[in-house]
Coordinates of C-alpha atoms and ligand atoms in Angstrom, one line a residue:
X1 CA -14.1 -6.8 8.4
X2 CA -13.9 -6.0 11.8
X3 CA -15.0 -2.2 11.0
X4 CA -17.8 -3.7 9.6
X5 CA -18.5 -6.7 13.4
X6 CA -18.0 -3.5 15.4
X7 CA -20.7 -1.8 13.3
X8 CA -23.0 -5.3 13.9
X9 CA -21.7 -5.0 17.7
X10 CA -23.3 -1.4 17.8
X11 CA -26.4 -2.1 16.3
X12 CA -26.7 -4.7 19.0
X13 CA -25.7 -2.6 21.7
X14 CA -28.2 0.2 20.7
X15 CA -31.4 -2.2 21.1
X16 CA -30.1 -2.3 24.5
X17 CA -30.3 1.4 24.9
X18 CA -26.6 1.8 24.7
X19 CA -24.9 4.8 22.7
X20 CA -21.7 5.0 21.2
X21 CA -19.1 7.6 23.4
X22 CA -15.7 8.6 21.8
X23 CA -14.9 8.9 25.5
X24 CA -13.6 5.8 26.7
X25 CA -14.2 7.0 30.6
X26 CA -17.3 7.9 30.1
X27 CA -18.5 4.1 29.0
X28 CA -20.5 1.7 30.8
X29 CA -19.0 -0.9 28.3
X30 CA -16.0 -1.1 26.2
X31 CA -15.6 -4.0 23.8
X32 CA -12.3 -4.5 21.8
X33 CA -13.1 -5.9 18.4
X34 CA -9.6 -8.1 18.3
X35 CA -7.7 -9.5 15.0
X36 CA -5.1 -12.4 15.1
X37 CA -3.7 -12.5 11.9
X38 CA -0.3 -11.5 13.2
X39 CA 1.6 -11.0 16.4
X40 CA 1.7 -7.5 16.7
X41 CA -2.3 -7.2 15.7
X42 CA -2.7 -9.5 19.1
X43 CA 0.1 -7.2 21.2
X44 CA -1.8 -4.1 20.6
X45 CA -5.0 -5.9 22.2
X46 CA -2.8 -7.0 25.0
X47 CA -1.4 -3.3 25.5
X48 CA -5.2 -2.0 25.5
X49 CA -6.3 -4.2 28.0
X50 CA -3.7 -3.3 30.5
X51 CA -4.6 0.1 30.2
X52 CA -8.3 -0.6 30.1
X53 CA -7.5 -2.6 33.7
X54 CA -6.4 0.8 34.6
X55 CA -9.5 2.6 34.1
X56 CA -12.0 -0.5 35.1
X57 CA -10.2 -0.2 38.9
X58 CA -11.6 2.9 39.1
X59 CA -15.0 1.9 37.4
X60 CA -15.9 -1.2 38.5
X61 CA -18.5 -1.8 37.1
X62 CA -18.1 -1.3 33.7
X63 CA -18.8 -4.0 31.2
X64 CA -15.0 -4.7 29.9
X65 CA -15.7 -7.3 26.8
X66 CA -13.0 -8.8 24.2
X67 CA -14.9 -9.9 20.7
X68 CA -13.2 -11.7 17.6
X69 CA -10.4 -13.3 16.0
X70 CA -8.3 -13.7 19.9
X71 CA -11.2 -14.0 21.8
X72 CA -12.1 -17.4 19.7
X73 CA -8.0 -18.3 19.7
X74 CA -6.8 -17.0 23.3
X75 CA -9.6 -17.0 25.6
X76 CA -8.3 -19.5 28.0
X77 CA -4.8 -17.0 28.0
X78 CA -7.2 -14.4 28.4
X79 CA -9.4 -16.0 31.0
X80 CA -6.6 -17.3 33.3
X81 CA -4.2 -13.9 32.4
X82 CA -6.6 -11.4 32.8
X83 CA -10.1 -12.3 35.0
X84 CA -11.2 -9.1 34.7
X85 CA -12.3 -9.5 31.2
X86 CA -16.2 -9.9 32.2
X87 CA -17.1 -11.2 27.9
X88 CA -15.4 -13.4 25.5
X89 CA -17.0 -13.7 22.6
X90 CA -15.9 -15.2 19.2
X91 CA -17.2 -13.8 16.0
X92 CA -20.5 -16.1 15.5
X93 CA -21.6 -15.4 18.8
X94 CA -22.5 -11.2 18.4
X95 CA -26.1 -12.0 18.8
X96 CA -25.4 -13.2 22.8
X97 CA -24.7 -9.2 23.9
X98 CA -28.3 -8.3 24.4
X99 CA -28.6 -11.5 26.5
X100 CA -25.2 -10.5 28.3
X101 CA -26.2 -6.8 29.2
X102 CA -29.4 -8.0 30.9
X103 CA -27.8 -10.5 33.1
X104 CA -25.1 -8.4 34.0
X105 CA -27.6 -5.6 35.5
X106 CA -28.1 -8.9 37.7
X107 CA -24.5 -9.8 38.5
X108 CA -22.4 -12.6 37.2
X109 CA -19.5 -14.4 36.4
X110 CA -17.0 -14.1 33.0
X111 CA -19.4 -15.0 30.1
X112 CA -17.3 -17.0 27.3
X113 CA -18.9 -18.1 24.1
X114 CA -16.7 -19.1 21.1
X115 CA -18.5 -21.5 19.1
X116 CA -18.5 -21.3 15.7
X117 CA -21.2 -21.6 13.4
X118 CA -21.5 -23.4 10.3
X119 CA -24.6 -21.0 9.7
X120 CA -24.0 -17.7 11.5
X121 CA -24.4 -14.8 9.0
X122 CA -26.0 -12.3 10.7
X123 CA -28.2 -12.0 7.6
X124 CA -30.7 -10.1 9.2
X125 CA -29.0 -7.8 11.3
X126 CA -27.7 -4.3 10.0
X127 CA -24.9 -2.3 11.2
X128 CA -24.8 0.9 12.7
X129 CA -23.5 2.6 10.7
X130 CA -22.0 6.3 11.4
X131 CA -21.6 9.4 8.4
X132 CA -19.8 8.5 6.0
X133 CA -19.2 7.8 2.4
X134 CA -18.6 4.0 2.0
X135 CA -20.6 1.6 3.4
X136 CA -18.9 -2.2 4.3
X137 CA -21.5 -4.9 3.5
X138 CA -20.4 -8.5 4.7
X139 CA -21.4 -11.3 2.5
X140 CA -19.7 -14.1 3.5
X141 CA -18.1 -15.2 6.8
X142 CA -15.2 -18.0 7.3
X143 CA -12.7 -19.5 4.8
X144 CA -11.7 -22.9 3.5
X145 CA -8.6 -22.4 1.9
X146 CA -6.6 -23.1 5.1
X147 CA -3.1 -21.5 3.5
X148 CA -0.7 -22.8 5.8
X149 CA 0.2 -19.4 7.5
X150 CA -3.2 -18.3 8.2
X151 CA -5.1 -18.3 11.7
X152 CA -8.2 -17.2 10.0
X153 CA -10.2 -20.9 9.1
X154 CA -9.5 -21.3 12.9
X155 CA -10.6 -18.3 14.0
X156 CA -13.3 -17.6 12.2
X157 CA -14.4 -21.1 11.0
X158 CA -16.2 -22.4 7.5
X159 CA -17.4 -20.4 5.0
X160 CA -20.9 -19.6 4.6
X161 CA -22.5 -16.4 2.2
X162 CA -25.8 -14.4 3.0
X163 CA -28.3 -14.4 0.4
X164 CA -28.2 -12.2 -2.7
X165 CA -31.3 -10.6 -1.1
X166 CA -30.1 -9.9 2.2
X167 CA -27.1 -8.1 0.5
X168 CA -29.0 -5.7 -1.6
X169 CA -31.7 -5.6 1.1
X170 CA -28.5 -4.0 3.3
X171 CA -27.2 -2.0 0.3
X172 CA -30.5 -0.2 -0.6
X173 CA -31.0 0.5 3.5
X174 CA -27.0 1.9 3.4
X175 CA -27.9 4.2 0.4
X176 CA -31.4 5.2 2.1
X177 CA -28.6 6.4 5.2
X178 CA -27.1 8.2 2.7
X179 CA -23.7 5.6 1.5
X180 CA -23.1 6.0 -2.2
X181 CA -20.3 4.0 -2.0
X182 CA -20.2 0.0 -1.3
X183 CA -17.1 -2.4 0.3
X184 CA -18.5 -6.0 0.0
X185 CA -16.3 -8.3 2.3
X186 CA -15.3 -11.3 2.9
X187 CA -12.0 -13.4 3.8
X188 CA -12.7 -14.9 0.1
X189 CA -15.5 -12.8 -1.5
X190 CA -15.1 -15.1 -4.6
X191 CA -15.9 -18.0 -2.9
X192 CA -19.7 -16.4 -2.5
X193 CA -22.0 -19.4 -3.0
X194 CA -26.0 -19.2 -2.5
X195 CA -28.5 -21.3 -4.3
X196 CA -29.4 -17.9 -6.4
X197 CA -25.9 -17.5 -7.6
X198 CA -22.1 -16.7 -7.2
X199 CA -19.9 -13.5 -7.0
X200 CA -21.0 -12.3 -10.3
X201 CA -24.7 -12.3 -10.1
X202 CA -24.2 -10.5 -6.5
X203 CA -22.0 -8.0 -7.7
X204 CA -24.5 -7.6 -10.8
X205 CA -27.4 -7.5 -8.5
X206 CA -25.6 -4.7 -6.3
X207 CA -24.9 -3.3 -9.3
X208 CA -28.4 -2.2 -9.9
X209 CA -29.5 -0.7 -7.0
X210 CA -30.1 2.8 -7.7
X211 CA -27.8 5.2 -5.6
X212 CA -24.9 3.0 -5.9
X213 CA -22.2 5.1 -7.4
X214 CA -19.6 2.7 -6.7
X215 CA -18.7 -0.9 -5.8
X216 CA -15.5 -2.4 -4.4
X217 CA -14.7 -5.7 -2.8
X218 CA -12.2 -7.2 -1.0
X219 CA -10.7 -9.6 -0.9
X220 CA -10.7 -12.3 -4.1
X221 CA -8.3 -15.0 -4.2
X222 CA -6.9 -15.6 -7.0
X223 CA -7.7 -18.7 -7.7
X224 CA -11.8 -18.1 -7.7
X225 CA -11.4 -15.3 -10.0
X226 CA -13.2 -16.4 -13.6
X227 CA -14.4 -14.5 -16.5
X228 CA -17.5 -14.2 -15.8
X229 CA -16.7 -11.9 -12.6
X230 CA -14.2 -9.7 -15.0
X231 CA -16.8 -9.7 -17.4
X232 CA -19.0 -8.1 -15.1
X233 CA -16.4 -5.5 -13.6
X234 CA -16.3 -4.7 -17.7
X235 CA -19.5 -4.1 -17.9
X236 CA -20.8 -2.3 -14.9
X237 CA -19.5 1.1 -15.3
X238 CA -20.4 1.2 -10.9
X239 CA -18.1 -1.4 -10.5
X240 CA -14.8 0.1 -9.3
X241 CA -11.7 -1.3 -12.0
X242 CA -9.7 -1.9 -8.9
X243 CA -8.9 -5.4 -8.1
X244 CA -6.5 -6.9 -4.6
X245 CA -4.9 -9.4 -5.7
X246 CA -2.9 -10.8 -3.2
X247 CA -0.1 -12.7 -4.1
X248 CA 1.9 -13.5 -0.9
X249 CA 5.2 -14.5 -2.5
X250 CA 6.6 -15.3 -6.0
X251 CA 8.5 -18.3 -5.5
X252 CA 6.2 -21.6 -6.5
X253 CA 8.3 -23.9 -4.0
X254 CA 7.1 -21.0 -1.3
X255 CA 3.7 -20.8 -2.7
X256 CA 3.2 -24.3 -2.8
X257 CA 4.4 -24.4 1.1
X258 CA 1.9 -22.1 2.0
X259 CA -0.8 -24.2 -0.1
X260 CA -1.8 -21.0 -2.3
X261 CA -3.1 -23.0 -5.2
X262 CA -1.6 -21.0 -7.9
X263 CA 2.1 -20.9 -9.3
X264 CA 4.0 -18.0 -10.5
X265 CA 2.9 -18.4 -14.0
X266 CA -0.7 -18.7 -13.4
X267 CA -0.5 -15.3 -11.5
X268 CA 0.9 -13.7 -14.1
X269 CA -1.3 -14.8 -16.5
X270 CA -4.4 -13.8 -14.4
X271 CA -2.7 -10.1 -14.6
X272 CA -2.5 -10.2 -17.9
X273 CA -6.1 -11.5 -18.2
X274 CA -7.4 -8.9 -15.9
X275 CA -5.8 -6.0 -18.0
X276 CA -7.0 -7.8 -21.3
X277 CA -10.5 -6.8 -19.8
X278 CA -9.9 -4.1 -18.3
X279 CA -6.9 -2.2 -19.5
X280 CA -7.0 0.4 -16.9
X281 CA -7.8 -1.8 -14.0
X282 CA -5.4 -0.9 -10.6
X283 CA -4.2 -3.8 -8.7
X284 CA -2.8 -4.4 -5.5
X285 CA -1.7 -6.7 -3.3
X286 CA -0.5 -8.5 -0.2
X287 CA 2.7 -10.1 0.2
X288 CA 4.8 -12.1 3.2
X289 CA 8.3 -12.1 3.3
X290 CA 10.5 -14.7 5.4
X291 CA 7.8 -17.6 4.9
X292 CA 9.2 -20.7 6.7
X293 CA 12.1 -22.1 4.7
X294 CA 12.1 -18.7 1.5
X295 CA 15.8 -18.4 0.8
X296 CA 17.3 -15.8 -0.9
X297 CA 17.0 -16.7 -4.3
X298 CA 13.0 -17.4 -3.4
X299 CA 12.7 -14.1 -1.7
X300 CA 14.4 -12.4 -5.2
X301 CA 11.7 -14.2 -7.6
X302 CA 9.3 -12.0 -5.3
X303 CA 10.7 -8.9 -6.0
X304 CA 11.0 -9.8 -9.8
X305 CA 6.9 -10.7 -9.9
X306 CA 6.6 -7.3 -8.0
X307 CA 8.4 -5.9 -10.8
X308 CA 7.2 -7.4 -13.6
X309 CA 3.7 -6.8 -12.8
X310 CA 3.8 -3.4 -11.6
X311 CA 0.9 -3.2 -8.3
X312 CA -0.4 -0.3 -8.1
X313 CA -0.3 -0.4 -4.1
X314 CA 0.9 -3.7 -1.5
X315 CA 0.8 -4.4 1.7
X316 CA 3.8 -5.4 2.9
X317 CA 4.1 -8.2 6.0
X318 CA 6.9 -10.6 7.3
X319 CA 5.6 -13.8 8.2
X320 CA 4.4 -14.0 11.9
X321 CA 4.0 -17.2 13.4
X322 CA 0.4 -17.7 14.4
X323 CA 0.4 -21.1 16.9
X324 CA -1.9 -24.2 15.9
X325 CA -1.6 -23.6 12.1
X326 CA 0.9 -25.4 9.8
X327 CA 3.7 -23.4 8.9
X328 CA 4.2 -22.7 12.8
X329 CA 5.3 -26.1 12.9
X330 CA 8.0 -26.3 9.7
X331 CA 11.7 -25.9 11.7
X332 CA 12.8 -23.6 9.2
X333 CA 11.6 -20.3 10.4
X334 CA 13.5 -17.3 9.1
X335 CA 15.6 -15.2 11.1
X336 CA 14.0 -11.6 12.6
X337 CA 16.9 -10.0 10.6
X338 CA 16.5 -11.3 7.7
X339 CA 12.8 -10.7 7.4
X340 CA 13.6 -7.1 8.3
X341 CA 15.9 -6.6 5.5
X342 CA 13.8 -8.7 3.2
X343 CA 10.6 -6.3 3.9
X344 CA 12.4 -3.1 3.8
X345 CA 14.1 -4.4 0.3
X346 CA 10.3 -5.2 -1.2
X347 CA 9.3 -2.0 0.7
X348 CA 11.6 0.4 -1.5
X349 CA 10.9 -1.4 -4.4
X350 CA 7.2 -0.9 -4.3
X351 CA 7.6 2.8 -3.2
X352 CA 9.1 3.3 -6.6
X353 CA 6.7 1.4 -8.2
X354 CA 4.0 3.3 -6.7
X355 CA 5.4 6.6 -7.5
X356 CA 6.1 5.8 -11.0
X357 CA 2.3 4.7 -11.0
X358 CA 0.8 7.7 -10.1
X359 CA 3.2 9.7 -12.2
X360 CA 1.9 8.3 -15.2
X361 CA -1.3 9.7 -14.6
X362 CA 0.2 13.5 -14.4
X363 CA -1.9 14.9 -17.5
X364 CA -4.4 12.4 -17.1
X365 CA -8.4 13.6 -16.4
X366 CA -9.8 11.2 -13.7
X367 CA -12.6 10.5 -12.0
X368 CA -12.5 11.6 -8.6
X369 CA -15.3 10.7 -5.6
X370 CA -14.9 13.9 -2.8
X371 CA -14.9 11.9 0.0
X372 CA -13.6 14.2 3.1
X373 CA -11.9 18.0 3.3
X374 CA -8.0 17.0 3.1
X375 CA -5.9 16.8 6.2
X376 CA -3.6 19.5 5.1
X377 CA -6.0 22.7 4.0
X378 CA -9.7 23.1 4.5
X379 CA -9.6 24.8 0.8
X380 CA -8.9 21.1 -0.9
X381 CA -10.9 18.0 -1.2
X382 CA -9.4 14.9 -0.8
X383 CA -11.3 12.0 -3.2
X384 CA -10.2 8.8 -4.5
X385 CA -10.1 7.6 -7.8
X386 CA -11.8 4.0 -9.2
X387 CA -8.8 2.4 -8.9
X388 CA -8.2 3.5 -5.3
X389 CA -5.5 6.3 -5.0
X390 CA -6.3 9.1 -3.5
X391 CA -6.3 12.7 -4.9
X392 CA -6.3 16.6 -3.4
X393 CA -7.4 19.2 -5.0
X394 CA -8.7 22.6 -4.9
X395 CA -12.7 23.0 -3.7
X396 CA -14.8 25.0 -6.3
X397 CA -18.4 24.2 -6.4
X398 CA -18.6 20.5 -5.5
X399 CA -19.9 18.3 -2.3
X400 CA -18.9 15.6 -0.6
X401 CA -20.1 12.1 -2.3
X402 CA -19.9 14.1 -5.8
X403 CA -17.7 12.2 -8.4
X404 CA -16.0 15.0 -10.2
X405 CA -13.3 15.3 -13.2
X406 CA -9.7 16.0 -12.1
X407 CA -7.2 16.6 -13.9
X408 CA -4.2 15.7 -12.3
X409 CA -0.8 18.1 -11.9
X410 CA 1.4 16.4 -9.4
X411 CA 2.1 13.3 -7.7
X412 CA 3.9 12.7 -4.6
X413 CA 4.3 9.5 -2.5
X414 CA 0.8 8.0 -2.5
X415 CA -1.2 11.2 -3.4
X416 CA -2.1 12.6 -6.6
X417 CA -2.8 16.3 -6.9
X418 CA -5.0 18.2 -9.3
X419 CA -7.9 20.6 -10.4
X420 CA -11.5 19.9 -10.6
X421 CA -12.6 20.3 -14.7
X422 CA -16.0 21.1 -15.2
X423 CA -17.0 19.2 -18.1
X424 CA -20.1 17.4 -18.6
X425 CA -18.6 14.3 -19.7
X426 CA -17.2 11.8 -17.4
X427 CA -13.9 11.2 -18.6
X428 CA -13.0 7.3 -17.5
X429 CA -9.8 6.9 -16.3
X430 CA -7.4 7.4 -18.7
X431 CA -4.6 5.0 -18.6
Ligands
SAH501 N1 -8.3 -13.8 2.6 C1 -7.4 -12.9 2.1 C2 -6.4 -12.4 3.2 C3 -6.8 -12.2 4.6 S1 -5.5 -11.9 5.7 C4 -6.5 -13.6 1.1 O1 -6.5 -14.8 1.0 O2 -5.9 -12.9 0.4 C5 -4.7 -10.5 5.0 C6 -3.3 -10.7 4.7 O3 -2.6 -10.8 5.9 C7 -2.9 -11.9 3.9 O4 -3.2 -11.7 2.5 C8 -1.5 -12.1 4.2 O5 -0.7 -11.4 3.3 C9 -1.4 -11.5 5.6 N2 -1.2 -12.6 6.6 C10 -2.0 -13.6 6.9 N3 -1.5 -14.4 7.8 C11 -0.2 -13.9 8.0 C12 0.9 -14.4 8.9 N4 0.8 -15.4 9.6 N5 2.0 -13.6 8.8 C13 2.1 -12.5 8.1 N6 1.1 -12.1 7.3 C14 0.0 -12.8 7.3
SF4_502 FE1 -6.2 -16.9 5.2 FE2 -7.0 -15.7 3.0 FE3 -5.7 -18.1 2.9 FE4 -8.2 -17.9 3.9 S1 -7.5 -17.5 1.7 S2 -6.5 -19.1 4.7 S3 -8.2 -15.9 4.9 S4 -4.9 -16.1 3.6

């Protein structure tokens, strides 16, 4: 998402004449795109900005701005701690930096704007977007689901969706750049809501535009996710069969704490559904561990949903404590120690389960879309399947954005490894 604000930002920035530099002291402005999901996401902002003080000493007048999640949620703390930050700006208010460029050629003071909108989409405004193969496409902004542990309803405010037509208006202008591959985003895609239709029909409408050769989105919650959206996964053979699903713990005391909606049972049952349309579909997920109050017992019925349904990848978090929302306030917070060991427990366990994944494909033919010349040897590709895992494998005649048959030899940690098969037929992934 943020990829995606920064690519808004620039877009912004360039109708002000202003081009991107990889060379930090070479800008005129430098604006740090910040997230405040956790801690250590709002640390590595704080660690940049004392560097970025650094350089601004020497370059006075360089624009120094701080966008987002922490501008909306710190901007006092950042106001008071650090006055030379010149621009605060939350994430509804991107459309001021033309504004704020002009009347800094003048001079003036700090320039804070963190309102949020109940309407903001920036439905008519396109990214810049650099070479590439996927292309992120926002289509909804904010959340309502207020889980207890989450800053993000507070940082980024209510939910609200573009229209259908803006997103495939941005899709066919991201294929016409040359993007063959689309993210759509949103803290809860699912929740997409527009007189025109939901999820579905956008996905559908996606779909259709010619060039796409593949869609992914992220993220769902589980709760919003019906048969009518796995239906049209089925039956959209552009439609990646990857889903996130993030579960965040398996305990329903814990999930009912952090006001997920959904019990243990119901999660499982949504796997199976998922699979009983389509059987080859990967899943992943997000989990916290150390939740307010999760006791050992709690934390093991975690590890056994993580076992019994098998994700194909997680991301693996302890529980920070993000001021102003709910579970900051419960007295039972869990010890740093024990959230260690708790993560690096889940942390094996999904290593194996990972591995044991991507064996299972050894023998299999996939699909494979060449995405970038591997890090290791400029003789291999390095592609990623539908359902997200990533393979290398020897160049012959193809190019980048080509989606190729590989079959696969070898897998190691998260990577498979294989040859190209030059068939005509595109073998689906084989489960
Ligand atoms: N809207 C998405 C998640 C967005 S945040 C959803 O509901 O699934 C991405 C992930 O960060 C969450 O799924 C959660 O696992 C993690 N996260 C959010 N707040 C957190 C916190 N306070 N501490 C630790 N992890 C957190
Ligand atoms: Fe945060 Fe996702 Fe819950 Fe919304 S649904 S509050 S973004 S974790």
């Amino acid at each position: 998402m943020n990829v995606y604000d920064s690519e808004l930002v620039g877009s912004l920035l360039e109708e002000c004449d202003y081009t991107l530099t990889q060379d930090m002291s070479e800008a005129d402005a430098v604006f740090l795109n910040t997230c405040a999901i956790r801690e250590k996401a709002e640390e590595t902002v704080h660690n940049r900005l004392d560097n970025l003080h650094v350089l601004k000493r020497t370059k006075p007048n360089m624009i120094l701005g701080v966008l987002g999640c922490m501008a909306q949620n710190l901007k006092d703390d950042i106001l008071e701690s650090r006055p030379y930050v010149d621009v605060i700006l939350g994430p509804d208010s991107y459309r001021r930096i033309p504004e704020i460029i002009k009347a800094r050629q003048g001079e003036m003071d700090n320039f804070v704007d963190t309102r949020l909108s109940k309407f903001e989409v920036y439905d008519d405004l396109f990214p810049s977007r650099h070479d590439g193969v996927n292309a992120w496409i926002s289509i909804m902004r904010g959340c309502d689901k207020f889980c207890t542990f989450c800053i993000v309803p507070f940082t980024r405010g209510r939910e609200r969706s573009r229209s259908i037509q803006s997103v495939v208006d941005e899709t066919i202008n991201a294929v016409s750049q040359g993007f063959v591959e689309i993210t759509l985003l949103g803290q809860n895609v699912n929740s997409y809501r527009t007189p025109d239709g939901e999820f579905p029909e956008l996905l559908k409408a996606v779909a259709k535009v010619e060039g796409v050769k593949r869609i992914r989105y992220t993220s769902p919650h589980p709760q919003d996710i019906d048969d009518a959206l796995l239906e049209v996964m089925r039956d959209h053979s552009n439609i990646c069969n990857y889903i996130h699903l993030p579960l965040q713990a398996g305990s329903d005391r814990i999930l009912k704490r952090m006001n997920r909606t959904y019990t243990q049972q119901e999660f499982l049952d949504l796997v199976d559904k998922i699979y009983e349309y389509m059987p080859n579909c990967s899943i992943s997920t997000d989990i916290i561990v150390g939740f307010p109050g999760e006791t050992e017992d709690e934390f093991l019925e975690t590890l056994d949903v993580v076992k019994k349904v098998h994700f194909d990848s997680s991301f693996m978090f302890k529980y920070s404590s993000r001021p102003g929302t709910k579970a900051a306030e419960y007295t039972d917070q869990i010890s740093e120690d024990d959230k260690q060991n708790r993560l690096e427990r889940l942390i094996v366990l999904q290593r194996k389960n990972t591995l044991s994944a991507n064996l299972r494909h050894v023998g299999n033919t996939l699909s494979v879309m060449v995405e970038k010349v591997s890090k290791k040897s400029d003789s291999q590709w390095a592609g990623r399947t539908d359902g997200n895992m990533w393979v290398v494998f020897d160049k012959t005649d193809e190019q980048i954005k080509d989606i190729v048959n590989v079959k696969i030899e070898d897998a190691k940690g998260i990577t498979l490894f294989g040859s190209r098969i030059h068939t005509e037929e595109l073998i689906h992934e084989a489960a």
